[in-house]
CSV table of C-alpha atoms in Angstrom, one decimal:
chain,number,residue,atom,x,y,z
A,1,MET,CA,5.5,-16.4,8.8
A,2,SER,CA,6.8,-12.8,8.5
A,3,ASN,CA,3.7,-11.6,9.3
A,4,GLN,CA,4.4,-12.8,13.1
A,5,VAL,CA,7.7,-11.3,13.2
A,6,PRO,CA,7.8,-8.0,15.4
A,7,LEU,CA,7.2,-4.6,14.0
A,8,ARG,CA,10.2,-2.3,15.3
A,9,GLU,CA,10.1,1.4,15.8
A,10,ALA,CA,5.8,2.0,16.2
A,11,PRO,CA,5.8,5.2,18.2
A,12,VAL,CA,3.6,4.4,21.1
A,13,ASP,CA,1.5,7.2,21.4
A,14,GLN,CA,0.9,8.3,17.5
A,15,PRO,CA,-1.7,7.1,15.2
A,16,VAL,CA,0.1,4.7,13.0
A,17,THR,CA,-0.9,2.5,9.8
A,18,LEU,CA,-0.2,-1.0,8.9
A,19,ILE,CA,0.2,-1.9,5.7
A,20,ASN,CA,0.5,-5.4,4.5
A,21,ALA,CA,1.7,-6.0,0.5
A,22,PHE,CA,0.7,-9.7,0.0
A,23,THR,CA,1.9,-11.9,-3.3
A,24,VAL,CA,-0.9,-14.4,-3.5
A,25,PRO,CA,-1.1,-16.8,-6.7
A,26,LEU,CA,-4.0,-15.7,-8.7
A,27,HIS,CA,-6.2,-18.8,-8.0
A,28,GLU,CA,-5.8,-18.7,-4.3
A,29,SER,CA,-7.2,-15.0,-4.4
A,30,ASP,CA,-10.8,-16.0,-3.0
A,31,ARG,CA,-9.2,-18.5,-0.4
A,32,PHE,CA,-7.1,-15.9,0.6
A,33,LEU,CA,-9.4,-13.5,1.1
A,34,GLY,CA,-11.7,-15.8,3.3
A,35,ARG,CA,-8.9,-16.7,5.6
A,36,TRP,CA,-8.0,-12.9,5.9
A,37,LYS,CA,-11.3,-11.7,6.9
A,38,ASP,CA,-11.0,-14.2,9.7
A,39,ASN,CA,-7.9,-12.1,10.8
A,40,ALA,CA,-9.7,-8.9,10.0
A,41,ARG,CA,-12.8,-9.7,12.2
A,42,ILE,CA,-10.7,-10.2,15.2
A,43,MET,CA,-9.0,-7.0,14.4
A,44,ALA,CA,-11.9,-4.9,14.4
A,45,GLY,CA,-12.7,-5.9,17.7
A,46,GLN,CA,-9.6,-4.8,19.3
A,47,PRO,CA,-9.2,-1.3,21.1
A,48,GLY,CA,-7.7,1.4,18.8
A,49,PHE,CA,-8.7,-0.1,15.7
A,50,ILE,CA,-9.9,2.7,13.2
A,51,ARG,CA,-10.4,1.4,10.1
A,52,ALA,CA,-8.9,-1.3,7.3
A,53,ARG,CA,-9.0,-1.1,3.9
A,54,MET,CA,-7.9,-4.4,1.4
A,55,TYR,CA,-7.1,-3.5,-1.6
A,56,LYS,CA,-7.3,-5.8,-4.7
A,57,SER,CA,-5.1,-5.6,-7.9
A,58,LEU,CA,-6.9,-5.0,-11.1
A,59,VAL,CA,-3.9,-6.2,-12.7
A,60,GLU,CA,-3.6,-10.2,-12.9
A,61,ASP,CA,-0.1,-10.6,-12.8
A,62,ALA,CA,0.3,-8.0,-10.1
A,63,GLU,CA,3.4,-8.9,-7.7
A,64,LEU,CA,1.5,-7.0,-5.0
A,65,ARG,CA,-2.0,-8.8,-5.5
A,66,PHE,CA,-3.2,-7.6,-2.2
A,67,ILE,CA,-2.6,-4.8,0.1
A,68,ASN,CA,-4.2,-4.1,3.6
A,69,MET,CA,-4.0,-0.7,5.0
A,70,ALA,CA,-5.1,-0.7,8.6
A,71,GLU,CA,-5.0,2.4,10.7
A,72,TRP,CA,-4.6,2.3,14.4
A,73,SER,CA,-5.1,5.2,17.1
A,74,SER,CA,-1.8,4.4,18.3
A,75,GLY,CA,1.3,2.3,18.0
A,76,GLU,CA,0.7,0.6,21.1
A,77,ALA,CA,-2.9,0.2,20.7
A,78,LEU,CA,-1.5,-2.0,17.7
A,79,ALA,CA,1.3,-3.8,19.5
A,80,LYS,CA,-1.4,-5.2,22.0
A,81,ALA,CA,-3.8,-6.2,19.1
A,82,ARG,CA,-1.0,-7.9,17.2
A,83,ALA,CA,-0.1,-10.0,20.5
A,84,ASN,CA,-3.8,-11.1,21.1
A,85,PRO,CA,-3.8,-14.9,20.9
A,86,GLU,CA,-6.8,-15.6,19.2
A,87,PHE,CA,-5.2,-13.0,16.4
A,88,LEU,CA,-2.1,-14.9,16.3
A,89,THR,CA,-3.9,-18.5,15.9
A,90,SER,CA,-6.2,-16.9,13.2
A,91,VAL,CA,-2.7,-15.5,11.2
A,92,ARG,CA,-0.9,-19.1,11.7
A,93,ARG,CA,-4.2,-20.5,10.2
A,94,LEU,CA,-3.6,-18.5,7.2
A,95,MET,CA,0.3,-19.1,6.7
A,96,ASP,CA,-0.2,-22.7,7.5
A,97,ASP,CA,-2.8,-23.3,5.1
A,98,PRO,CA,-1.4,-26.0,2.7
A,99,GLU,CA,-3.5,-24.6,-0.1
A,100,LEU,CA,-2.0,-21.0,0.2
A,101,HIS,CA,1.1,-19.7,-0.8
A,102,VAL,CA,1.0,-16.3,0.3
A,103,THR,CA,4.0,-13.7,1.0
A,104,PRO,CA,3.1,-10.8,3.4
A,105,ARG,CA,5.3,-8.0,3.8
A,106,PRO,CA,3.9,-5.9,7.1
A,107,ALA,CA,5.3,-2.9,8.2
A,108,ILE,CA,4.5,0.4,10.1
A,109,TYR,CA,4.0,3.6,8.2
A,110,GLN,CA,3.0,7.1,8.9
A,111,VAL,CA,1.9,9.4,6.3
A,112,ALA,CA,4.9,11.7,5.0
A,113,VAL,CA,3.1,13.8,2.2
A,114,GLU,CA,-0.6,14.3,1.6
A,115,VAL,CA,-1.8,15.7,-1.6
A,116,HIS,CA,-4.8,17.4,-2.8
A,117,PRO,CA,-6.1,18.5,-6.2
A,118,GLY,CA,-4.3,21.5,-7.0
A,119,ASP,CA,-1.3,21.3,-4.2
A,120,MET,CA,1.6,23.2,-5.2
A,121,LEU,CA,3.9,21.1,-2.6
B,1,MET,CA,11.2,2.1,-15.6
B,2,SER,CA,8.3,0.0,-14.9
B,3,ASN,CA,6.7,3.2,-13.8
B,4,GLN,CA,5.9,3.8,-17.4
B,5,VAL,CA,4.9,0.3,-18.1
B,6,PRO,CA,0.9,0.5,-19.3
B,7,LEU,CA,-1.4,-0.2,-16.4
B,8,ARG,CA,-3.7,-2.6,-17.6
B,9,GLU,CA,-7.4,-3.4,-17.0
B,10,ALA,CA,-8.4,-0.3,-15.3
B,11,PRO,CA,-12.1,0.1,-15.4
B,12,VAL,CA,-12.8,3.2,-17.7
B,13,ASP,CA,-15.7,4.7,-15.7
B,14,GLN,CA,-15.1,3.5,-12.0
B,15,PRO,CA,-13.1,5.1,-9.1
B,16,VAL,CA,-9.7,3.3,-8.8
B,17,THR,CA,-6.8,3.4,-6.6
B,18,LEU,CA,-3.0,3.9,-8.0
B,19,ILE,CA,-0.7,2.3,-5.3
B,20,ASN,CA,2.8,2.6,-6.0
B,21,ALA,CA,5.0,0.7,-3.5
B,22,PHE,CA,8.7,1.9,-3.5
B,23,THR,CA,12.1,0.2,-2.8
B,24,VAL,CA,14.5,3.0,-1.7
B,25,PRO,CA,17.9,2.8,0.1
B,26,LEU,CA,17.4,4.5,3.5
B,27,HIS,CA,20.0,7.1,2.2
B,28,GLU,CA,18.2,8.2,-0.4
B,29,SER,CA,15.0,8.6,1.3
B,30,ASP,CA,14.8,12.5,1.2
B,31,ARG,CA,16.1,12.6,-2.5
B,32,PHE,CA,13.5,10.1,-3.5
B,33,LEU,CA,10.8,12.4,-1.7
B,34,GLY,CA,11.6,15.6,-3.5
B,35,ARG,CA,11.8,14.1,-6.9
B,36,TRP,CA,8.4,12.4,-5.9
B,37,LYS,CA,7.1,15.7,-5.0
B,38,ASP,CA,7.4,17.1,-8.3
B,39,ASN,CA,5.7,14.3,-10.1
B,40,ALA,CA,2.7,14.3,-7.3
B,41,ARG,CA,2.2,18.3,-8.1
B,42,ILE,CA,1.9,17.5,-11.9
B,43,MET,CA,-0.7,14.7,-11.1
B,44,ALA,CA,-2.5,16.9,-8.4
B,45,GLY,CA,-3.2,19.4,-11.2
B,46,GLN,CA,-4.9,17.2,-13.4
B,47,PRO,CA,-8.7,16.2,-13.9
B,48,GLY,CA,-9.9,13.3,-11.6
B,49,PHE,CA,-7.3,13.6,-9.2
B,50,ILE,CA,-8.8,13.0,-5.6
B,51,ARG,CA,-6.0,12.7,-3.1
B,52,ALA,CA,-2.9,10.9,-2.6
B,53,ARG,CA,-0.8,9.9,0.3
B,54,MET,CA,2.8,8.9,0.4
B,55,TYR,CA,3.5,6.6,3.1
B,56,LYS,CA,7.0,6.2,4.6
B,57,SER,CA,7.8,3.1,6.8
B,58,LEU,CA,8.8,3.8,10.2
B,59,VAL,CA,11.3,0.4,9.8
B,60,GLU,CA,14.6,1.2,8.5
B,61,ASP,CA,15.0,-2.1,6.8
B,62,ALA,CA,11.7,-2.2,5.3
B,63,GLU,CA,11.3,-3.4,1.9
B,64,LEU,CA,8.8,-1.4,1.0
B,65,ARG,CA,10.0,1.7,2.3
B,66,PHE,CA,7.6,4.2,0.6
B,67,ILE,CA,3.7,3.6,-0.5
B,68,ASN,CA,1.7,6.0,-2.6
B,69,MET,CA,-2.0,5.8,-2.6
B,70,ALA,CA,-3.4,7.9,-5.0
B,71,GLU,CA,-7.4,8.2,-5.5
B,72,TRP,CA,-8.8,9.1,-8.8
B,73,SER,CA,-12.1,9.7,-9.9
B,74,SER,CA,-11.9,7.0,-12.9
B,75,GLY,CA,-9.6,4.7,-14.9
B,76,GLU,CA,-10.1,6.9,-17.6
B,77,ALA,CA,-8.9,10.2,-15.8
B,78,LEU,CA,-5.7,8.0,-14.4
B,79,ALA,CA,-4.8,7.1,-17.8
B,80,LYS,CA,-5.2,10.5,-19.0
B,81,ALA,CA,-3.1,11.8,-16.5
B,82,ARG,CA,-0.5,9.3,-16.9
B,83,ALA,CA,0.0,10.2,-20.5
B,84,ASN,CA,0.7,13.6,-19.4
B,85,PRO,CA,3.9,14.7,-21.0
B,86,GLU,CA,4.9,16.7,-18.2
B,87,PHE,CA,4.1,14.1,-16.0
B,88,LEU,CA,6.2,11.6,-18.1
B,89,THR,CA,9.3,13.9,-18.1
B,90,SER,CA,9.1,14.0,-14.7
B,91,VAL,CA,8.8,10.5,-14.0
B,92,ARG,CA,11.9,10.0,-16.0
B,93,ARG,CA,13.9,12.4,-14.0
B,94,LEU,CA,13.3,10.6,-11.2
B,95,MET,CA,14.0,7.2,-12.5
B,96,ASP,CA,17.0,8.6,-14.3
B,97,ASP,CA,18.6,10.3,-11.6
B,98,PRO,CA,21.9,8.7,-11.0
B,99,GLU,CA,21.7,9.2,-7.4
B,100,LEU,CA,18.5,7.3,-7.1
B,101,HIS,CA,18.3,3.7,-6.9
B,102,VAL,CA,14.5,3.3,-7.0
B,103,THR,CA,12.1,-0.1,-7.7
B,104,PRO,CA,8.6,1.4,-8.1
B,105,ARG,CA,5.8,-1.5,-8.2
B,106,PRO,CA,2.6,0.7,-9.8
B,107,ALA,CA,-0.6,-1.3,-9.9
B,108,ILE,CA,-4.3,-0.2,-10.1
B,109,TYR,CA,-6.3,-1.2,-7.3
B,110,GLN,CA,-10.1,-1.2,-6.0
B,111,VAL,CA,-11.1,-1.9,-2.5
B,112,ALA,CA,-12.1,-5.2,-1.9
B,113,VAL,CA,-13.0,-5.4,1.8
B,114,GLU,CA,-13.4,-2.4,4.1
B,115,VAL,CA,-13.5,-3.0,7.4
B,116,HIS,CA,-15.0,-0.8,10.6
B,117,PRO,CA,-14.4,-1.5,14.4
B,118,GLY,CA,-16.8,-4.2,15.4
B,119,ASP,CA,-17.7,-5.5,12.0
B,120,MET,CA,-18.2,-9.2,12.0
B,121,LEU,CA,-17.4,-9.7,8.0
């Protein structure tokens, strides 16, 4: 349910990255990913969506098995997309699925440090 | 300390992403970032390092205040870099700093799904 908690402090007019780290039981991975794709398809059709990548841990007992990084053109665009009724229904379908036991940890991020080979920082 | 736990199941010859989500008390953010930059400078000098981005949450009470995404050319390159003595010393300096209370969650990931605008998935 915390996927639907309002995400505060998103700057309205700057690019932001929504990062959502999910705890998912190993045997629910495929079902989770299928449901998540339903959400992602809706997000991919919203104004301001730039790109998302869902990362999967190669470690079987990882606490954070899936991590989604979704880039948006602005905090405002992300806020509007998250309020989309079709998206909310899709998120609810994932969170209410009795065969899934998922803990999401969504928050809004910006890049604090970018590092390239040989950087002296 | 779990930053130094061996990371299993990294495919030797494929690109991988090390993602490390850190819980950090809000008032320790600057000190943490300074120590982390020391680590990152060492990693940025290792063979196979492609890019790292440290993301900072815009939400003050975020459980995962900092998330580092570091791309490596292969699991083998990452494993060698993580065994570098200078790097291990630098990580220890961060984790043993009595003024820092940091929980790292490092794991190795690969992209499971990439989503672009309008993708039907």
